[in-house]
Amino acid sequence: MYKIMTPGPTQVAKNVLEARSIPCTNPDLDETFVEDYKKLCEKISTLLNTEAETLILGGEGILGLEAACASLTEEGDRVLVIDNGVFGKGFQDFVKMYGGEPVLFTGDYRETIDLEALAEFLSKDSGFKYATVVHGDTPSGMLNDVAAITKLLKSYGILTVVDAVSTMFGEELDATYIDILCGGSQKVISAPPGLTICVLSEDAKAAINNRRTPIRSFYANLKVFFNYYEEKWFPYTMPISDIKGLSAAIENIENDSEILTRHAKIAAASRKAITAAGLKLYANSGYSNTVSVFEVPAALTAEAILETMRQDHNIMIAGSFDVFAGKIIRIGHMGNNASVENMKETFGALDMTLGKLGFEAKASLLEEFVKNI
């Protein structure tokens, strides 16, 4: 089995795996599960410093993104899609799918969203039901200032949907002006893939409850969860083993007071190591603390780097896709991946990999990382 140092899924702790193996009750009939589910949801809200309600959905993180759009969008709704990355732009597909009209505000993919440019755009056109924005656009490692962006949007009365799948609990996140916040189990949370976290404001609930038309989905539908606790009923059989694992993972986060500091230190040291070695970071600004992204050196290929890392060193890092396919390499230092020992092993292996493939580094990635950590 490879050591995974990808930007999700991430390494899973032993206590999370053990929690997933605990014998299960019937979540459709046993009301103790409803109580446990509600307590876990409340704990997640508390850890995110918000009074908004958390829901846990049975599906990989992208389910939350689609469910947010499905639940808010009605035929003809104009939706602002803030785009400076693959996932940012990708929201337009969900908007179209449910009958909305996406309007893109596109920024430089190497830069974080320009707040002044967005403000100027909104001063001329702010007639949107809601807007979508990605906190950490994982394909490129781009981080956006969602606190400032959502505050600006809310000043125009625009609802906000935020994709924080790759950043939740690994980056500072102010949810004050966020109406639907989406996270996923397999990133910083470090549980296996399979669960979405959706945090809903009262404004989001009101917008969903006051729709003119029914939501065009059952599974990607947040409204069906709104009365689960009062009715002691879920719209489908909940994946109880996954939720037990998530509970253990959230407890690990609760007990990790240094989680944000650790992510920031490891990310900063990683970026310094990459640039010192003569590699070029993809982004010019907006560096995520959960993933480091560098360009594939000339005369090398992403495939060769990834294959050599796997075959020679048993370590899996990632390339990218869409407009970034074959152009960049990504190292995920999020959640359980974000340890000094994991990064030392990864950079040591990458030193040997690049050397074997003919890249003449200006410095050792491993040595530079150790020097700066």
Coordinates of N, CA and C in Angstrom, one line a residue, residues 38-197:
K38 N -26.9 14.2 16.0 CA -27.2 15.6 16.4 C -26.0 16.2 17.2
K39 N -25.5 15.4 18.2 CA -24.4 15.8 19.0 C -23.1 16.0 18.2
L40 N -22.9 15.2 17.2 CA -21.7 15.3 16.3 C -21.9 16.6 15.5
C41 N -23.1 16.8 14.9 CA -23.3 18.0 14.1 C -23.1 19.3 15.0
E42 N -23.6 19.3 16.2 CA -23.4 20.4 17.1 C -21.9 20.6 17.4
K43 N -21.2 19.5 17.6 CA -19.7 19.7 17.9 C -19.0 20.3 16.7
I44 N -19.4 19.9 15.5 CA -18.7 20.5 14.3 C -19.0 22.0 14.2
S45 N -20.3 22.4 14.4 CA -20.6 23.8 14.4 C -19.8 24.5 15.5
T46 N -19.7 24.0 16.6 CA -18.9 24.6 17.7 C -17.4 24.8 17.3
L47 N -16.8 23.7 16.7 CA -15.4 23.8 16.3 C -15.2 24.8 15.2
L48 N -16.3 25.1 14.4 CA -16.2 26.1 13.3 C -16.6 27.5 13.8
N49 N -16.9 27.6 15.1 CA -17.2 28.9 15.7 C -18.5 29.5 15.1
T50 N -19.5 28.7 14.8 CA -20.7 29.2 14.2 C -21.9 28.6 15.0
E51 N -23.0 29.4 15.0 CA -24.2 28.9 15.5 C -25.1 28.3 14.4
A52 N -24.6 28.3 13.2 CA -25.4 27.7 12.1 C -25.5 26.2 12.2
E53 N -26.5 25.6 11.7 CA -26.7 24.2 11.8 C -25.9 23.4 10.9
T54 N -25.2 22.3 11.4 CA -24.5 21.4 10.6 C -25.3 20.2 10.2
L55 N -25.2 19.7 9.0 CA -25.8 18.5 8.5 C -24.7 17.6 8.0
I56 N -24.8 16.3 8.1 CA -23.9 15.4 7.6 C -24.6 14.5 6.5
L57 N -24.2 14.6 5.3 CA -24.8 13.9 4.2 C -24.0 12.6 3.8
G58 N -24.7 11.6 3.4 CA -24.1 10.4 3.0 C -23.6 10.4 1.5
G59 N -22.4 11.0 1.3 CA -21.9 11.1 0.0 C -20.6 11.9 0.0
E60 N -19.7 11.7 -0.9 CA -18.4 12.3 -1.0 C -18.6 13.9 -1.1
G61 N -17.6 14.6 -0.8 CA -17.7 16.1 -0.6 C -18.4 16.8 -1.7
I62 N -18.3 16.3 -3.0 CA -19.0 17.0 -4.1 C -20.5 17.0 -3.9
L63 N -21.0 16.1 -3.2 CA -22.5 16.0 -2.9 C -23.0 17.3 -2.3
G64 N -22.2 17.9 -1.4 CA -22.6 19.1 -0.7 C -22.7 20.3 -1.7
L65 N -21.7 20.3 -2.6 CA -21.7 21.4 -3.6 C -22.9 21.4 -4.5
E66 N -23.2 20.1 -4.9 CA -24.4 20.0 -5.8 C -25.7 20.2 -5.0
A67 N -25.7 19.7 -3.7 CA -26.9 19.9 -2.9 C -27.2 21.4 -2.6
A68 N -26.1 22.1 -2.4 CA -26.3 23.6 -2.1 C -27.0 24.2 -3.3
C69 N -26.5 23.9 -4.5 CA -27.0 24.5 -5.8 C -28.4 24.0 -6.0
A70 N -28.6 22.7 -5.9 CA -29.9 22.1 -6.1 C -31.0 22.7 -5.2
S71 N -30.6 23.0 -3.9 CA -31.6 23.4 -2.9 C -31.9 24.9 -3.1
L72 N -30.9 25.7 -3.6 CA -31.2 27.1 -3.8 C -31.7 27.6 -5.1
T73 N -31.3 26.8 -6.2 CA -31.6 27.3 -7.5 C -33.0 27.0 -8.0
E74 N -33.6 28.0 -8.6 CA -34.9 27.8 -9.3 C -34.7 28.3 -10.7
E75 N -35.6 27.9 -11.6 CA -35.5 28.2 -13.0 C -35.3 29.7 -13.2
G76 N -34.3 30.1 -13.9 CA -34.1 31.5 -14.3 C -33.3 32.3 -13.2
D77 N -33.0 31.7 -12.1 CA -32.2 32.4 -11.1 C -30.8 32.8 -11.6
R78 N -30.4 34.0 -11.4 CA -29.0 34.4 -11.8 C -28.1 34.1 -10.6
V79 N -27.0 33.4 -10.9 CA -26.1 33.0 -9.8 C -24.7 33.5 -10.2
L80 N -24.0 34.1 -9.3 CA -22.7 34.6 -9.5 C -21.7 33.5 -9.2
V81 N -20.9 33.1 -10.2 CA -19.9 32.0 -10.0 C -18.5 32.7 -10.0
I82 N -17.9 32.7 -8.8 CA -16.6 33.3 -8.7 C -15.6 32.3 -9.0
D83 N -14.8 32.6 -10.1 CA -14.0 31.6 -10.7 C -12.5 32.0 -10.8
N84 N -11.7 31.4 -10.0 CA -10.2 31.5 -10.3 C -9.6 30.1 -10.1
G85 N -10.3 29.1 -10.5 CA -9.8 27.7 -10.4 C -10.8 26.7 -11.0
V86 N -10.4 25.5 -11.1 CA -11.2 24.5 -11.7 C -12.5 24.3 -11.0
F87 N -12.4 24.1 -9.6 CA -13.7 23.9 -8.9 C -14.5 25.2 -8.8
G88 N -13.9 26.3 -8.8 CA -14.6 27.6 -8.8 C -15.5 27.7 -10.0
K89 N -14.9 27.4 -11.2 CA -15.6 27.5 -12.5 C -16.7 26.4 -12.5
G90 N -16.3 25.2 -11.9 CA -17.2 24.1 -12.0 C -18.6 24.2 -11.4
F91 N -18.7 25.2 -10.5 CA -20.0 25.5 -9.9 C -21.1 25.8 -11.0
Q92 N -20.6 26.4 -12.1 CA -21.6 26.7 -13.2 C -22.4 25.5 -13.7
D93 N -21.7 24.4 -13.7 CA -22.4 23.2 -14.2 C -23.6 22.8 -13.3
F94 N -23.4 22.9 -12.0 CA -24.5 22.6 -11.1 C -25.7 23.7 -11.2
V95 N -25.3 24.9 -11.4 CA -26.3 26.0 -11.5 C -27.1 25.7 -12.8
K96 N -26.5 25.4 -13.9 CA -27.2 25.1 -15.1 C -28.1 23.9 -15.0
M97 N -27.6 22.9 -14.3 CA -28.3 21.6 -14.1 C -29.6 21.8 -13.5
Y98 N -29.7 22.8 -12.6 CA -31.0 23.0 -11.9 C -31.7 24.2 -12.4
G99 N -31.4 24.7 -13.6 CA -32.2 25.7 -14.2 C -31.8 27.1 -14.0
G100 N -30.6 27.3 -13.4 CA -30.2 28.7 -13.1 C -29.3 29.2 -14.2
E101 N -29.1 30.5 -14.2 CA -28.2 31.2 -15.1 C -26.9 31.6 -14.5
P102 N -25.8 30.9 -14.7 CA -24.6 31.3 -14.1 C -23.9 32.5 -14.8
V103 N -23.4 33.4 -14.0 CA -22.7 34.5 -14.5 C -21.3 34.4 -13.9
L104 N -20.2 34.3 -14.7 CA -18.9 34.1 -14.1 C -18.2 35.4 -13.9
F105 N -17.6 35.5 -12.7 CA -16.6 36.6 -12.4 C -15.3 35.8 -12.4
T106 N -14.5 36.0 -13.4 CA -13.3 35.1 -13.6 C -12.0 36.0 -13.3
G107 N -11.2 35.4 -12.4 CA -9.9 36.0 -12.1 C -8.8 35.2 -12.6
D108 N -7.6 35.8 -12.4 CA -6.3 35.1 -12.8 C -6.2 33.8 -12.0
Y109 N -6.0 32.7 -12.6 CA -5.9 31.4 -11.9 C -4.6 31.3 -11.1
R110 N -3.7 32.2 -11.3 CA -2.4 32.2 -10.4 C -2.5 33.2 -9.3
E111 N -3.7 33.9 -9.2 CA -3.8 34.9 -8.1 C -5.1 34.7 -7.3
T112 N -5.1 35.1 -6.1 CA -6.3 35.0 -5.3 C -7.3 36.1 -5.8
I113 N -8.6 35.9 -5.5 CA -9.6 36.8 -6.0 C -9.3 38.2 -5.6
D114 N -9.4 39.1 -6.6 CA -9.1 40.6 -6.4 C -10.4 41.2 -5.8
L115 N -10.4 41.5 -4.5 CA -11.6 42.0 -3.9 C -12.1 43.4 -4.4
E116 N -11.1 44.2 -4.8 CA -11.5 45.5 -5.4 C -12.2 45.3 -6.7
A117 N -11.6 44.4 -7.5 CA -12.3 44.1 -8.8 C -13.7 43.6 -8.7
L118 N -13.8 42.7 -7.7 CA -15.1 42.1 -7.4 C -16.1 43.2 -7.0
A119 N -15.6 44.1 -6.1 CA -16.5 45.2 -5.6 C -16.9 46.1 -6.8
E120 N -16.0 46.4 -7.7 CA -16.4 47.2 -8.9 C -17.4 46.5 -9.8
F121 N -17.2 45.1 -9.9 CA -18.2 44.3 -10.7 C -19.6 44.4 -10.1
L122 N -19.6 44.2 -8.8 CA -20.9 44.2 -8.1 C -21.6 45.6 -8.1
S123 N -20.8 46.6 -8.1 CA -21.4 48.0 -8.2 C -22.2 48.2 -9.4
K124 N -21.9 47.4 -10.5 CA -22.6 47.5 -11.7 C -23.6 46.4 -11.9
D125 N -23.4 45.3 -11.3 CA -24.4 44.2 -11.5 C -24.4 43.3 -10.2
S126 N -25.4 43.4 -9.4 CA -25.5 42.7 -8.2 C -26.8 41.9 -8.1
G127 N -27.5 41.7 -9.2 CA -28.8 41.0 -9.2 C -28.7 39.5 -9.2
F128 N -28.1 39.0 -8.1 CA -27.9 37.5 -8.0 C -28.6 37.0 -6.8
K129 N -29.2 35.8 -7.0 CA -29.8 35.1 -5.8 C -28.8 34.7 -4.8
Y130 N -27.7 34.1 -5.4 CA -26.6 33.6 -4.5 C -25.3 33.6 -5.3
A131 N -24.2 33.5 -4.6 CA -22.9 33.4 -5.3 C -22.1 32.2 -4.7
T132 N -21.3 31.7 -5.6 CA -20.5 30.5 -5.1 C -19.0 31.0 -5.1
V133 N -18.3 30.5 -4.2 CA -16.8 30.7 -4.1 C -16.1 29.6 -3.5
V134 N -14.9 29.3 -3.9 CA -14.1 28.2 -3.3 C -13.1 28.8 -2.4
H135 N -13.0 28.2 -1.2 CA -12.0 28.7 -0.2 C -10.6 28.2 -0.7
G136 N -10.5 26.9 -0.8 CA -9.2 26.3 -1.3 C -9.5 25.5 -2.6
D137 N -9.1 26.1 -3.7 CA -9.3 25.4 -5.0 C -8.1 24.3 -5.2
T138 N -8.4 23.1 -4.8 CA -7.4 22.1 -4.7 C -6.6 21.8 -5.9
P139 N -7.2 21.8 -7.1 CA -6.4 21.5 -8.3 C -5.2 22.4 -8.5
S140 N -5.2 23.6 -8.0 CA -4.1 24.6 -8.2 C -3.5 25.0 -6.8
G141 N -4.1 24.7 -5.7 CA -3.7 25.1 -4.4 C -4.0 26.5 -4.1
M142 N -5.0 27.1 -4.8 CA -5.3 28.5 -4.6 C -6.3 28.7 -3.4
L143 N -5.9 29.7 -2.6 CA -6.7 30.1 -1.4 C -7.3 31.4 -1.6
N144 N -8.6 31.6 -1.3 CA -9.3 32.8 -1.4 C -9.8 33.3 -0.1
D145 N -9.8 34.6 0.1 CA -10.3 35.3 1.3 C -11.8 35.3 1.4
V146 N -12.3 34.1 1.8 CA -13.8 34.0 1.8 C -14.5 34.9 2.8
A147 N -13.8 35.2 3.9 CA -14.4 36.1 4.9 C -14.7 37.5 4.3
A148 N -13.7 38.0 3.6 CA -13.9 39.3 2.9 C -14.9 39.2 1.8
I149 N -14.8 38.2 1.0 CA -15.6 38.0 -0.2 C -17.1 37.9 0.2
T150 N -17.3 37.0 1.2 CA -18.7 36.8 1.6 C -19.3 38.0 2.3
K151 N -18.5 38.7 3.0 CA -19.0 40.0 3.6 C -19.4 41.0 2.5
L152 N -18.6 41.1 1.5 CA -19.0 42.0 0.4 C -20.3 41.5 -0.3
L153 N -20.4 40.3 -0.6 CA -21.6 39.7 -1.2 C -22.8 40.0 -0.4
K154 N -22.7 39.7 0.9 CA -23.9 39.9 1.8 C -24.3 41.3 1.9
S155 N -23.4 42.3 1.7 CA -23.7 43.7 1.7 C -24.7 44.0 0.6
Y156 N -24.7 43.2 -0.4 CA -25.6 43.4 -1.5 C -26.9 42.4 -1.4
G157 N -27.0 41.7 -0.3 CA -28.1 40.8 -0.1 C -28.0 39.5 -0.9
I158 N -26.8 39.2 -1.3 CA -26.6 38.0 -2.0 C -26.2 36.8 -1.1
L159 N -26.9 35.7 -1.2 CA -26.6 34.5 -0.4 C -25.3 34.0 -0.9
T160 N -24.6 33.2 0.0 CA -23.2 32.8 -0.3 C -23.1 31.3 -0.1
V161 N -22.5 30.6 -1.0 CA -22.2 29.2 -0.9 C -20.6 29.0 -1.0
V162 N -20.0 28.4 -0.1 CA -18.6 28.3 0.0 C -18.1 26.8 0.0
D163 N -17.3 26.5 -0.9 CA -16.6 25.2 -1.0 C -15.4 25.3 -0.1
A164 N -15.4 24.6 1.1 CA -14.2 24.6 2.0 C -13.8 23.1 2.2
V165 N -14.1 22.3 1.1 CA -13.8 20.8 1.3 C -12.4 20.6 1.6
S166 N -11.5 21.3 1.0 CA -10.0 21.0 1.2 C -9.4 21.8 2.3
T167 N -10.2 22.7 2.9 CA -9.6 23.6 3.9 C -10.2 23.6 5.3
M168 N -11.4 23.0 5.4 CA -12.1 23.0 6.7 C -11.3 22.4 7.7
F169 N -11.0 23.1 8.8 CA -10.1 22.8 9.9 C -8.6 22.9 9.7
G170 N -8.2 23.2 8.4 CA -6.8 23.3 8.2 C -6.4 24.8 7.9
E171 N -7.4 25.7 7.7 CA -7.2 27.1 7.5 C -8.1 27.9 8.4
E172 N -7.7 29.1 8.7 CA -8.6 30.0 9.4 C -9.9 30.2 8.5
L173 N -11.0 30.1 9.1 CA -12.3 30.2 8.4 C -13.3 30.9 9.2
D174 N -13.7 32.1 8.8 CA -14.7 32.9 9.4 C -16.0 32.7 8.6
A175 N -16.9 32.0 9.3 CA -18.2 31.7 8.6 C -19.3 32.7 8.8
T176 N -19.0 33.9 9.3 CA -20.0 34.9 9.7 C -21.0 35.1 8.6
Y177 N -20.5 35.3 7.4 CA -21.3 35.7 6.2 C -21.5 34.6 5.2
I178 N -21.3 33.4 5.7 CA -21.5 32.2 4.8 C -22.8 31.6 5.0
D179 N -23.6 31.4 4.0 CA -24.9 30.8 4.1 C -24.9 29.3 4.0
I180 N -24.2 28.7 3.1 CA -24.0 27.3 3.0 C -22.5 27.0 2.9
L181 N -21.9 26.3 3.9 CA -20.5 26.0 3.9 C -20.4 24.5 3.8
C182 N -19.5 24.1 2.8 CA -19.4 22.7 2.5 C -18.0 22.1 2.8
G183 N -18.0 21.0 3.5 CA -16.7 20.3 3.8 C -16.8 18.8 3.4
G184 N -15.7 18.1 3.5 CA -15.7 16.7 3.1 C -14.8 15.9 4.1
S185 N -15.2 14.7 4.3 CA -14.5 13.8 5.3 C -13.1 13.5 5.0
Q186 N -12.7 13.5 3.7 CA -11.4 12.9 3.3 C -10.3 13.8 3.2
K187 N -10.5 15.1 3.6 CA -9.4 16.1 3.5 C -8.7 16.3 4.8
V188 N -8.8 17.5 5.4 CA -8.1 17.8 6.6 C -8.7 16.9 7.8
I189 N -10.0 16.6 7.7 CA -10.7 15.8 8.7 C -10.0 14.4 8.8
S190 N -9.5 13.9 7.8 CA -8.7 12.7 7.8 C -9.6 11.5 8.2
A191 N -10.7 11.4 7.6 CA -11.6 10.2 7.6 C -11.6 9.7 6.2
P192 N -12.1 8.5 5.9 CA -12.2 8.0 4.5 C -13.2 8.8 3.8
P193 N -13.1 8.8 2.4 CA -14.1 9.5 1.6 C -15.5 8.9 1.9
G194 N -16.5 9.7 1.7 CA -17.9 9.2 1.8 C -18.9 10.1 2.5
L195 N -18.4 11.2 3.1 CA -19.4 12.1 3.8 C -19.1 13.5 3.5
T196 N -20.2 14.3 3.4 CA -20.2 15.7 3.2 C -20.7 16.4 4.5
I197 N -20.1 17.5 4.8 CA -20.6 18.4 5.9 C -21.2 19.6 5.2

